């Protein structure tokens, strides 16, 4: 929080300088010309800097800033503003600090530097909040509009909502804020949010008779928004409701009929589209060459679309004349581009090339002009940025110089303290040295006593060890004698037992001779049986192991076959040894590939590239299995799958779109933790195909037909992170997914095709 404090009074001896500065400032405020006022303020500013008179600096800056802003000297004004902010913050002048931050934000906003403007506006808003001051309506409006310029309508809406929440807000102000929110969302192409706020405006205006005459405007705006949401029936209905309110106003009727005609065209009601566009043309002011050129060009484009080249050429000629008269380069480029397409449709190739060259030259001129403007804006922005950095650096240097003197004084005091401490440390060191020497002498005496005690203990241990050895020798002699006597007794006992055993053996040899012969025979028989059992057991075990291995190999082969072919095709191939090609009347083909694949693959090793592709395609495979879609193959970074095969499925297009959304979500989630950022482009087309297995050694299930080629072109014409679908697919998904009509897009080998982005 900034605390308010008074500006310092002049130091004694400065009174004469400060009086002179104040006199110059009074003269500046009474000056009759801007140049004289600037001269006086600059003199006061320079003198105030010399004598460090901050009050004079603030008054000088307060006079110089408006002059520089009025003269459009943005760089000088910014330097003064930053210095003023530094001084106001130093002395806690909160109210003036708020206004200075707003003025700095206004300067940046005027130079289209909305990000920098927001920084200063938000500082002003924070100061208002900390000082418990009420919301500054103008400030919050500026923050909201700056966010809208940056295509951040959600951030703008936060500040606009603060204004809408103000107590006792007037209805006209509320409508104005709601219109700004709608405009921000429409600029950012968030038409769903724009529609919500347009409906709020409609409710407010319909509830009050005060706005009866303005209802036509909101109906027109609703129609405009519905058109971008591809809700063409609602768009047309809103435009028709607005017509009753615009009667008698040709200019507004012309704009309304133009919007209505475009909506009818998007709804594929061509004749009604032409009818309303001609009504718009008839109500356009004859001096409005730009408006006439636009409408004529749209009519020419529609007739070209239905291959009515005669009318297309007539309206295009009118468009060219009006565009030249309007001197609008962008529109002239557009109408010459339409002319080239008409000549090409009429096989007038020389005229087509000529007009197309004019179109390209105008487009290049427009690009060069835009680049120059962008470069000029960049240079101005760079100057402002350099001024801000330079000013802040100078202010920081000033603070450093003020601190240097204090730091030098502090260092001198610290050196004195260090010297005194050093003397004390020397005294303490001498005392501790004496104590240490005394301790060393005592330790030496203790060591000598310990050595003597240790020597006495060692002598006693030697004596005890000798006595112990003599005792052990006497005991060993007694044990040896007893051992000899024990061995002699054992030898006598063993001799007696041997004699008895010999007598028993003689008797047993005679009685067991016959038994031994019988036993030998039985033993041989048992041995043969045992050998047979062991052989049989080993054979059975080996056969069982071979069976298990055979079954495992068979299972691997079947799994490999199922990975290559659909289940039904694989079963047919196993049963009959071949497959029959099959025709499908309606399937959906999904194509995807990675954007900038060549550039990315050139920067990483082959092993890394294969690992990345494998991880991505494994994720795609899981999605296809989840949605019941058949993966066909991968070619490099391309991924091909088909819905509605091998089992026919009326919901194949919906499943493919659902799978495509999951693929994009999978890549976005993977990119959060992966260094390589993969971006995919996906295209979907629906139509008939033929399927079959190609090859006799390396089986490959494949799909054939023009539908596959068209799907490939749809994918190529798409955009990064978007799902591009054909008109055939759109008809099958439009009741489930919201789509954005792109118009007719040129596709290689296919001409112009209607395409849609899935939202």
PDB file of N, CA and C in Angstrom, residues 144-145 147-161 164 177-198 200 224-225 228-229:
ATOM      1  N   UNK A 144     -11.389  -3.295 -20.732  1.00  0.00           N
ATOM      2  CA  UNK A 144     -12.193  -4.239 -21.499  1.00  0.00           C
ATOM      3  C   UNK A 144     -11.952  -4.130 -22.994  1.00  0.00           C
ATOM      4  N   UNK A 145     -11.916  -2.905 -23.502  1.00  0.00           N
ATOM      5  CA  UNK A 145     -11.708  -2.726 -24.944  1.00  0.00           C
ATOM      6  C   UNK A 145     -10.305  -3.149 -25.363  1.00  0.00           C
ATOM      7  N   UNK A 147      -8.490  -5.578 -23.965  1.00  0.00           N
ATOM      8  CA  UNK A 147      -8.524  -7.043 -24.044  1.00  0.00           C
ATOM      9  C   UNK A 147      -9.252  -7.505 -25.308  1.00  0.00           C
ATOM     10  N   UNK A 148     -10.312  -6.775 -25.680  1.00  0.00           N
ATOM     11  CA  UNK A 148     -11.043  -7.136 -26.903  1.00  0.00           C
ATOM     12  C   UNK A 148     -10.145  -6.985 -28.134  1.00  0.00           C
ATOM     13  N   UNK A 149      -9.329  -5.929 -28.173  1.00  0.00           N
ATOM     14  CA  UNK A 149      -8.393  -5.743 -29.288  1.00  0.00           C
ATOM     15  C   UNK A 149      -7.378  -6.872 -29.364  1.00  0.00           C
ATOM     16  N   UNK A 150      -7.054  -7.462 -28.206  1.00  0.00           N
ATOM     17  CA  UNK A 150      -6.095  -8.578 -28.163  1.00  0.00           C
ATOM     18  C   UNK A 150      -6.781  -9.921 -28.391  1.00  0.00           C
ATOM     19  N   UNK A 151      -8.071  -9.893 -28.791  1.00  0.00           N
ATOM     20  CA  UNK A 151      -8.856 -11.114 -29.022  1.00  0.00           C
ATOM     21  C   UNK A 151      -8.906 -11.986 -27.756  1.00  0.00           C
ATOM     22  N   UNK A 152      -9.083 -11.322 -26.608  1.00  0.00           N
ATOM     23  CA  UNK A 152      -9.265 -12.017 -25.333  1.00  0.00           C
ATOM     24  C   UNK A 152     -10.610 -11.587 -24.738  1.00  0.00           C
ATOM     25  N   UNK A 153     -11.713 -12.009 -25.386  1.00  0.00           N
ATOM     26  CA  UNK A 153     -13.032 -11.518 -24.947  1.00  0.00           C
ATOM     27  C   UNK A 153     -13.409 -11.972 -23.545  1.00  0.00           C
ATOM     28  N   UNK A 154     -12.916 -13.132 -23.114  1.00  0.00           N
ATOM     29  CA  UNK A 154     -13.249 -13.600 -21.763  1.00  0.00           C
ATOM     30  C   UNK A 154     -12.651 -12.672 -20.712  1.00  0.00           C
ATOM     31  N   UNK A 155     -11.405 -12.212 -20.940  1.00  0.00           N
ATOM     32  CA  UNK A 155     -10.784 -11.264 -20.006  1.00  0.00           C
ATOM     33  C   UNK A 155     -11.515  -9.924 -20.051  1.00  0.00           C
ATOM     34  N   UNK A 156     -11.893  -9.484 -21.259  1.00  0.00           N
ATOM     35  CA  UNK A 156     -12.657  -8.237 -21.382  1.00  0.00           C
ATOM     36  C   UNK A 156     -13.984  -8.345 -20.643  1.00  0.00           C
ATOM     37  N   UNK A 157     -14.635  -9.491 -20.749  1.00  0.00           N
ATOM     38  CA  UNK A 157     -15.948  -9.690 -20.131  1.00  0.00           C
ATOM     39  C   UNK A 157     -15.885  -9.549 -18.607  1.00  0.00           C
ATOM     40  N   UNK A 158     -14.731  -9.913 -17.996  1.00  0.00           N
ATOM     41  CA  UNK A 158     -14.586  -9.791 -16.540  1.00  0.00           C
ATOM     42  C   UNK A 158     -14.751  -8.336 -16.112  1.00  0.00           C
ATOM     43  N   UNK A 159     -14.092  -7.427 -16.836  1.00  0.00           N
ATOM     44  CA  UNK A 159     -14.166  -6.004 -16.471  1.00  0.00           C
ATOM     45  C   UNK A 159     -15.514  -5.397 -16.878  1.00  0.00           C
ATOM     46  N   UNK A 160     -16.043  -5.822 -18.023  1.00  0.00           N
ATOM     47  CA  UNK A 160     -17.368  -5.329 -18.406  1.00  0.00           C
ATOM     48  C   UNK A 160     -18.436  -5.790 -17.412  1.00  0.00           C
ATOM     49  N   UNK A 161     -18.282  -7.002 -16.879  1.00  0.00           N
ATOM     50  CA  UNK A 161     -19.250  -7.516 -15.901  1.00  0.00           C
ATOM     51  C   UNK A 161     -19.222  -6.696 -14.613  1.00  0.00           C
ATOM     52  N   UNK A 164     -21.391  -3.861 -15.343  1.00  0.00           N
ATOM     53  CA  UNK A 164     -22.804  -4.256 -15.365  1.00  0.00           C
ATOM     54  C   UNK A 164     -23.348  -4.472 -13.955  1.00  0.00           C
ATOM     55  N   UNK A 177     -22.622  -1.601 -22.930  1.00  0.00           N
ATOM     56  CA  UNK A 177     -21.612  -2.565 -22.463  1.00  0.00           C
ATOM     57  C   UNK A 177     -21.862  -3.940 -23.082  1.00  0.00           C
ATOM     58  N   UNK A 178     -23.125  -4.359 -23.128  1.00  0.00           N
ATOM     59  CA  UNK A 178     -23.456  -5.661 -23.719  1.00  0.00           C
ATOM     60  C   UNK A 178     -23.065  -5.699 -25.196  1.00  0.00           C
ATOM     61  N   UNK A 179     -23.277  -4.594 -25.901  1.00  0.00           N
ATOM     62  CA  UNK A 179     -22.885  -4.547 -27.326  1.00  0.00           C
ATOM     63  C   UNK A 179     -21.366  -4.686 -27.475  1.00  0.00           C
ATOM     64  N   UNK A 180     -20.611  -4.063 -26.566  1.00  0.00           N
ATOM     65  CA  UNK A 180     -19.148  -4.185 -26.628  1.00  0.00           C
ATOM     66  C   UNK A 180     -18.707  -5.624 -26.363  1.00  0.00           C
ATOM     67  N   UNK A 181     -19.387  -6.299 -25.444  1.00  0.00           N
ATOM     68  CA  UNK A 181     -19.058  -7.708 -25.177  1.00  0.00           C
ATOM     69  C   UNK A 181     -19.329  -8.550 -26.418  1.00  0.00           C
ATOM     70  N   UNK A 182     -20.491  -8.300 -27.068  1.00  0.00           N
ATOM     71  CA  UNK A 182     -20.831  -9.036 -28.295  1.00  0.00           C
ATOM     72  C   UNK A 182     -19.772  -8.796 -29.371  1.00  0.00           C
ATOM     73  N   UNK A 183     -19.388  -7.538 -29.541  1.00  0.00           N
ATOM     74  CA  UNK A 183     -18.399  -7.193 -30.563  1.00  0.00           C
ATOM     75  C   UNK A 183     -17.073  -7.905 -30.302  1.00  0.00           C
ATOM     76  N   UNK A 184     -16.659  -7.963 -29.016  1.00  0.00           N
ATOM     77  CA  UNK A 184     -15.408  -8.637 -28.673  1.00  0.00           C
ATOM     78  C   UNK A 184     -15.442 -10.116 -28.996  1.00  0.00           C
ATOM     79  N   UNK A 185     -16.555 -10.774 -28.658  1.00  0.00           N
ATOM     80  CA  UNK A 185     -16.667 -12.213 -28.942  1.00  0.00           C
ATOM     81  C   UNK A 185     -16.750 -12.479 -30.443  1.00  0.00           C
ATOM     82  N   UNK A 186     -17.422 -11.580 -31.179  1.00  0.00           N
ATOM     83  CA  UNK A 186     -17.504 -11.782 -32.631  1.00  0.00           C
ATOM     84  C   UNK A 186     -16.151 -11.562 -33.297  1.00  0.00           C
ATOM     85  N   UNK A 187     -15.382 -10.582 -32.814  1.00  0.00           N
ATOM     86  CA  UNK A 187     -14.039 -10.365 -33.360  1.00  0.00           C
ATOM     87  C   UNK A 187     -13.155 -11.588 -33.115  1.00  0.00           C
ATOM     88  N   UNK A 188     -13.366 -12.252 -31.962  1.00  0.00           N
ATOM     89  CA  UNK A 188     -12.588 -13.458 -31.641  1.00  0.00           C
ATOM     90  C   UNK A 188     -13.217 -14.721 -32.227  1.00  0.00           C
ATOM     91  N   UNK A 189     -14.323 -14.556 -32.994  1.00  0.00           N
ATOM     92  CA  UNK A 189     -15.031 -15.658 -33.655  1.00  0.00           C
ATOM     93  C   UNK A 189     -15.612 -16.671 -32.668  1.00  0.00           C
ATOM     94  N   UNK A 190     -15.934 -16.191 -31.478  1.00  0.00           N
ATOM     95  CA  UNK A 190     -16.647 -17.030 -30.512  1.00  0.00           C
ATOM     96  C   UNK A 190     -18.126 -16.662 -30.623  1.00  0.00           C
ATOM     97  N   UNK A 191     -18.771 -17.203 -31.663  1.00  0.00           N
ATOM     98  CA  UNK A 191     -20.134 -16.778 -31.974  1.00  0.00           C
ATOM     99  C   UNK A 191     -21.163 -17.342 -31.003  1.00  0.00           C
ATOM    100  N   UNK A 192     -20.858 -18.440 -30.348  1.00  0.00           N
ATOM    101  CA  UNK A 192     -21.781 -18.988 -29.343  1.00  0.00           C
ATOM    102  C   UNK A 192     -21.942 -18.001 -28.194  1.00  0.00           C
ATOM    103  N   UNK A 193     -20.814 -17.486 -27.677  1.00  0.00           N
ATOM    104  CA  UNK A 193     -20.872 -16.506 -26.592  1.00  0.00           C
ATOM    105  C   UNK A 193     -21.520 -15.209 -27.079  1.00  0.00           C
ATOM    106  N   UNK A 194     -21.195 -14.788 -28.295  1.00  0.00           N
ATOM    107  CA  UNK A 194     -21.802 -13.574 -28.847  1.00  0.00           C
ATOM    108  C   UNK A 194     -23.322 -13.717 -28.916  1.00  0.00           C
ATOM    109  N   UNK A 195     -23.784 -14.908 -29.285  1.00  0.00           N
ATOM    110  CA  UNK A 195     -25.230 -15.147 -29.368  1.00  0.00           C
ATOM    111  C   UNK A 195     -25.892 -14.998 -28.003  1.00  0.00           C
ATOM    112  N   UNK A 196     -25.257 -15.532 -26.950  1.00  0.00           N
ATOM    113  CA  UNK A 196     -25.832 -15.439 -25.599  1.00  0.00           C
ATOM    114  C   UNK A 196     -26.062 -13.984 -25.201  1.00  0.00           C
ATOM    115  N   UNK A 197     -25.065 -13.129 -25.449  1.00  0.00           N
ATOM    116  CA  UNK A 197     -25.199 -11.721 -25.056  1.00  0.00           C
ATOM    117  C   UNK A 197     -26.134 -10.965 -25.996  1.00  0.00           C
ATOM    118  N   UNK A 198     -26.188 -11.345 -27.260  1.00  0.00           N
ATOM    119  CA  UNK A 198     -27.161 -10.731 -28.173  1.00  0.00           C
ATOM    120  C   UNK A 198     -28.592 -11.028 -27.714  1.00  0.00           C
ATOM    121  N   UNK A 200     -29.467 -11.511 -24.624  1.00  0.00           N
ATOM    122  CA  UNK A 200     -29.718 -10.650 -23.465  1.00  0.00           C
ATOM    123  C   UNK A 200     -30.150  -9.256 -23.910  1.00  0.00           C
ATOM    124  N   UNK A 224     -26.949 -11.992 -38.141  1.00  0.00           N
ATOM    125  CA  UNK A 224     -25.521 -12.049 -38.470  1.00  0.00           C
ATOM    126  C   UNK A 224     -24.828 -13.160 -37.670  1.00  0.00           C
ATOM    127  N   UNK A 225     -25.128 -13.223 -36.370  1.00  0.00           N
ATOM    128  CA  UNK A 225     -24.493 -14.236 -35.505  1.00  0.00           C
ATOM    129  C   UNK A 225     -24.968 -15.635 -35.867  1.00  0.00           C
ATOM    130  N   UNK A 228     -23.116 -17.120 -38.837  1.00  0.00           N
ATOM    131  CA  UNK A 228     -21.784 -17.671 -38.576  1.00  0.00           C
ATOM    132  C   UNK A 228     -21.847 -18.976 -37.792  1.00  0.00           C
ATOM    133  N   UNK A 229     -22.946 -19.214 -37.111  1.00  0.00           N
ATOM    134  CA  UNK A 229     -23.125 -20.487 -36.409  1.00  0.00           C
ATOM    135  C   UNK A 229     -23.752 -21.545 -37.318  1.00  0.00           C
TER     136      UNK A 229
END
